[in-house]
GROMACS .gro file of C-alpha atoms in nm:
model
  170
    1MET     CA    1   1.372  -2.800  -0.923
    2SER     CA    2   1.737  -2.649  -0.893
    3ALA     CA    3   1.949  -2.429  -1.115
    4ALA     CA    4   2.323  -2.492  -1.146
    5ILE     CA    5   2.518  -2.164  -1.164
    6SER     CA    6   2.907  -2.148  -1.346
    7PRO     CA    7   3.109  -1.861  -1.384
    8CYS     CA    8   3.184  -1.834  -1.714
    9SER     CA    9   3.405  -1.569  -1.948
   10PHE     CA   10   3.272  -1.366  -2.218
   11LEU     CA   11   3.462  -1.095  -2.421
   12GLY     CA   12   3.684  -1.063  -2.135
   13SER     CA   13   3.419  -1.006  -1.871
   14SER     CA   14   3.324  -1.223  -1.608
   15PHE     CA   15   2.949  -1.356  -1.591
   16LEU     CA   16   2.769  -1.613  -1.431
   17SER     CA   17   2.522  -1.854  -1.642
   18VAL     CA   18   2.236  -2.022  -1.493
   19SER     CA   19   2.141  -2.342  -1.639
   20TYR     CA   20   1.851  -2.513  -1.585
   21PRO     CA   21   1.760  -2.930  -1.530
   22GLN     CA   22   1.735  -3.109  -1.859
   23LYS     CA   23   1.319  -3.089  -1.838
   24LEU     CA   24   1.330  -2.708  -1.814
   25ARG     CA   25   1.542  -2.638  -2.112
   26ASN     CA   26   1.310  -2.459  -2.274
   27ARG     CA   27   1.375  -2.160  -2.014
   28PRO     CA   28   1.573  -1.870  -2.127
   29GLN     CA   29   1.945  -1.838  -2.006
   30PHE     CA   30   2.021  -1.568  -1.768
   31ASN     CA   31   2.350  -1.371  -1.753
   32PHE     CA   32   2.438  -1.120  -1.544
   33PRO     CA   33   2.804  -0.934  -1.483
   34VAL     CA   34   2.954  -1.027  -1.149
   35PRO     CA   35   3.232  -0.794  -1.079
   36THR     CA   36   3.597  -0.947  -1.003
   37SER     CA   37   3.825  -0.813  -0.724
   38SER     CA   38   4.212  -0.756  -0.786
   39SER     CA   39   4.293  -1.111  -0.680
   40GLY     CA   40   4.063  -1.277  -0.931
   41ARG     CA   41   3.816  -1.372  -0.672
   42HIS     CA   42   3.446  -1.300  -0.737
   43SER     CA   43   3.312  -1.013  -0.524
   44LEU     CA   44   2.948  -0.881  -0.492
   45LEU     CA   45   2.850  -0.545  -0.484
   46VAL     CA   46   2.537  -0.458  -0.298
   47GLU     CA   47   2.434  -0.058  -0.343
   48ALA     CA   48   2.141   0.043  -0.163
   49LYS     CA   49   1.846   0.183  -0.368
   50ALA     CA   50   1.713   0.525  -0.263
   51THR     CA   51   1.369   0.536  -0.265
   52THR     CA   52   1.126   0.845  -0.181
   53ARG     CA   53   0.853   0.873   0.117
   54ARG     CA   54   0.601   0.828  -0.146
   55GLU     CA   55   0.747   0.503  -0.293
   56ASP     CA   56   0.792   0.388   0.064
   57ARG     CA   57   0.414   0.433   0.128
   58ALA     CA   58   0.297   0.303  -0.129
   59ALA     CA   59   0.510  -0.043  -0.124
   60ARG     CA   60   0.355  -0.053   0.275
   61HIS     CA   61   0.018  -0.007   0.126
   62SER     CA   62   0.066  -0.299  -0.123
   63ARG     CA   63   0.183  -0.498   0.184
   64ILE     CA   64  -0.138  -0.410   0.348
   65ARG     CA   65  -0.360  -0.474   0.076
   66LYS     CA   66  -0.194  -0.838   0.022
   67LYS     CA   67  -0.373  -0.894   0.393
   68VAL     CA   68  -0.660  -0.684   0.375
   69GLU     CA   69  -0.964  -0.732   0.137
   70GLY     CA   70  -1.310  -0.582   0.136
   71THR     CA   71  -1.601  -0.820   0.098
   72PRO     CA   72  -1.969  -0.758   0.048
   73GLU     CA   73  -2.030  -0.851   0.440
   74ARG     CA   74  -1.735  -0.670   0.508
   75PRO     CA   75  -1.607  -0.403   0.334
   76ARG     CA   76  -1.258  -0.222   0.322
   77LEU     CA   77  -1.235   0.129   0.464
   78SER     CA   78  -0.983   0.313   0.290
   79VAL     CA   79  -0.765   0.606   0.396
   80TYR     CA   80  -0.588   0.858   0.130
   81ARG     CA   81  -0.390   1.116   0.304
   82SER     CA   82  -0.293   1.453   0.113
   83ASN     CA   83  -0.137   1.792   0.220
   84LYS     CA   84  -0.489   1.974   0.189
   85HIS     CA   85  -0.727   1.686   0.225
   86LEU     CA   86  -0.825   1.343   0.351
   87TYR     CA   87  -1.023   1.094   0.203
   88VAL     CA   88  -1.189   0.813   0.303
   89GLN     CA   89  -1.383   0.532   0.131
   90VAL     CA   90  -1.541   0.204   0.177
   91ILE     CA   91  -1.489  -0.046  -0.115
   92ASP     CA   92  -1.642  -0.409  -0.158
   93ASP     CA   93  -1.342  -0.568  -0.371
   94SER     CA   94  -1.511  -0.826  -0.496
   95LYS     CA   95  -1.736  -0.613  -0.670
   96MET     CA   96  -1.485  -0.339  -0.724
   97HIS     CA   97  -1.742  -0.103  -0.587
   98THR     CA   98  -1.737   0.208  -0.373
   99LEU     CA   99  -2.038   0.175  -0.130
  100ALA     CA  100  -1.966   0.497   0.068
  101ALA     CA  101  -1.695   0.773   0.060
  102ALA     CA  102  -1.634   1.070   0.294
  103SER     CA  103  -1.385   1.367   0.236
  104THR     CA  104  -1.243   1.732   0.302
  105MET     CA  105  -1.368   1.839  -0.014
  106GLN     CA  106  -1.718   1.754   0.066
  107LYS     CA  107  -1.907   2.061   0.174
  108SER     CA  108  -2.092   1.936   0.448
  109ILE     CA  109  -1.741   1.888   0.623
  110SER     CA  110  -1.560   2.186   0.481
  111GLU     CA  111  -1.813   2.450   0.587
  112GLY     CA  112  -1.795   2.388   0.962
  113LEU     CA  113  -1.395   2.412   0.993
  114ASP     CA  114  -1.135   2.629   0.940
  115TYR     CA  115  -0.833   2.444   0.783
  116SER     CA  116  -0.655   2.665   0.561
  117SER     CA  117  -0.294   2.462   0.607
  118GLY     CA  118  -0.448   2.116   0.586
  119PRO     CA  119  -0.642   1.897   0.752
  120THR     CA  120  -0.617   1.845   1.148
  121ILE     CA  121  -0.689   1.600   1.389
  122GLU     CA  122  -1.032   1.774   1.452
  123VAL     CA  123  -1.128   1.760   1.057
  124ALA     CA  124  -1.008   1.418   1.094
  125LYS     CA  125  -1.255   1.343   1.335
  126LYS     CA  126  -1.530   1.467   1.179
  127VAL     CA  127  -1.471   1.303   0.839
  128GLY     CA  128  -1.474   0.962   1.061
  129GLU     CA  129  -1.843   1.058   1.229
  130VAL     CA  130  -1.949   1.141   0.830
  131ILE     CA  131  -1.840   0.791   0.718
  132ALA     CA  132  -1.949   0.594   1.005
  133LYS     CA  133  -2.309   0.777   0.995
  134SER     CA  134  -2.295   0.729   0.576
  135CYS     CA  135  -2.190   0.357   0.621
  136LEU     CA  136  -2.507   0.320   0.893
  137GLU     CA  137  -2.764   0.452   0.663
  138LYS     CA  138  -2.639   0.192   0.442
  139GLY     CA  139  -2.656  -0.118   0.683
  140ILE     CA  140  -2.290  -0.115   0.708
  141THR     CA  141  -2.172  -0.219   1.025
  142LYS     CA  142  -1.859  -0.385   1.004
  143VAL     CA  143  -1.552  -0.284   0.804
  144ALA     CA  144  -1.175  -0.391   0.754
  145PHE     CA  145  -0.983  -0.077   0.795
  146ASP     CA  146  -0.715  -0.021   0.551
  147ARG     CA  147  -0.450   0.279   0.679
  148GLY     CA  148  -0.316   0.299   0.311
  149GLY     CA  149   0.036   0.261   0.410
  150TYR     CA  150   0.024   0.557   0.620
  151PRO     CA  151   0.138   0.519   0.997
  152TYR     CA  152  -0.191   0.462   1.260
  153HIS     CA  153  -0.096   0.812   1.420
  154GLY     CA  154  -0.247   1.125   1.391
  155ARG     CA  155  -0.515   1.215   1.144
  156VAL     CA  156  -0.523   0.800   1.087
  157GLU     CA  157  -0.595   0.746   1.452
  158ALA     CA  158  -0.833   1.022   1.487
  159LEU     CA  159  -1.052   0.901   1.191
  160ALA     CA  160  -1.017   0.544   1.300
  161ASP     CA  161  -1.113   0.631   1.662
  162ALA     CA  162  -1.426   0.851   1.536
  163ALA     CA  163  -1.540   0.544   1.311
  164ARG     CA  164  -1.549   0.366   1.579
  165GLU     CA  165  -1.763   0.568   1.847
  166HIS     CA  166  -2.010   0.640   1.570
  167GLY     CA  167  -2.092   0.269   1.526
  168LEU     CA  168  -1.843   0.130   1.300
  169GLN     CA  169  -1.679  -0.214   1.367
  170PHE     CA  170  -1.344  -0.315   1.262
   0.00000   0.00000   0.00000
């Protein structure tokens, strides 16, 4: 199935017209402008799209989510990192159900540690320990780690290492 692309003129500006083979004639026609240079030849102008760090992380997370899926036998350990808190969930994606969760918002984690400027590596280790204990109590030993688009470094790495040390396998 190949589409033929032919240049055509419409009201003095140059366009490319995409036409489909005979069996696909019911599809819509796509017309999009093509800038021309002073010599009359078609030139293509490519502009970079400016993205924010949040959009880049969301794109990385969506690429990861295409590969990592939580099942009842091996649920997904999902990490979310904000400037003030750290959140971890163990999710069964087939049922769309959260099996276990831990965060720095819980009193058991926030009482013993002082992190007024945000969670540190020590806080991440404590969260990893709590989520591992919570999973083991519920009979979950194997998880698929979803770093949430964040680099596997610093707080995310410390959380994963602490969860591994306390019995989770991933």
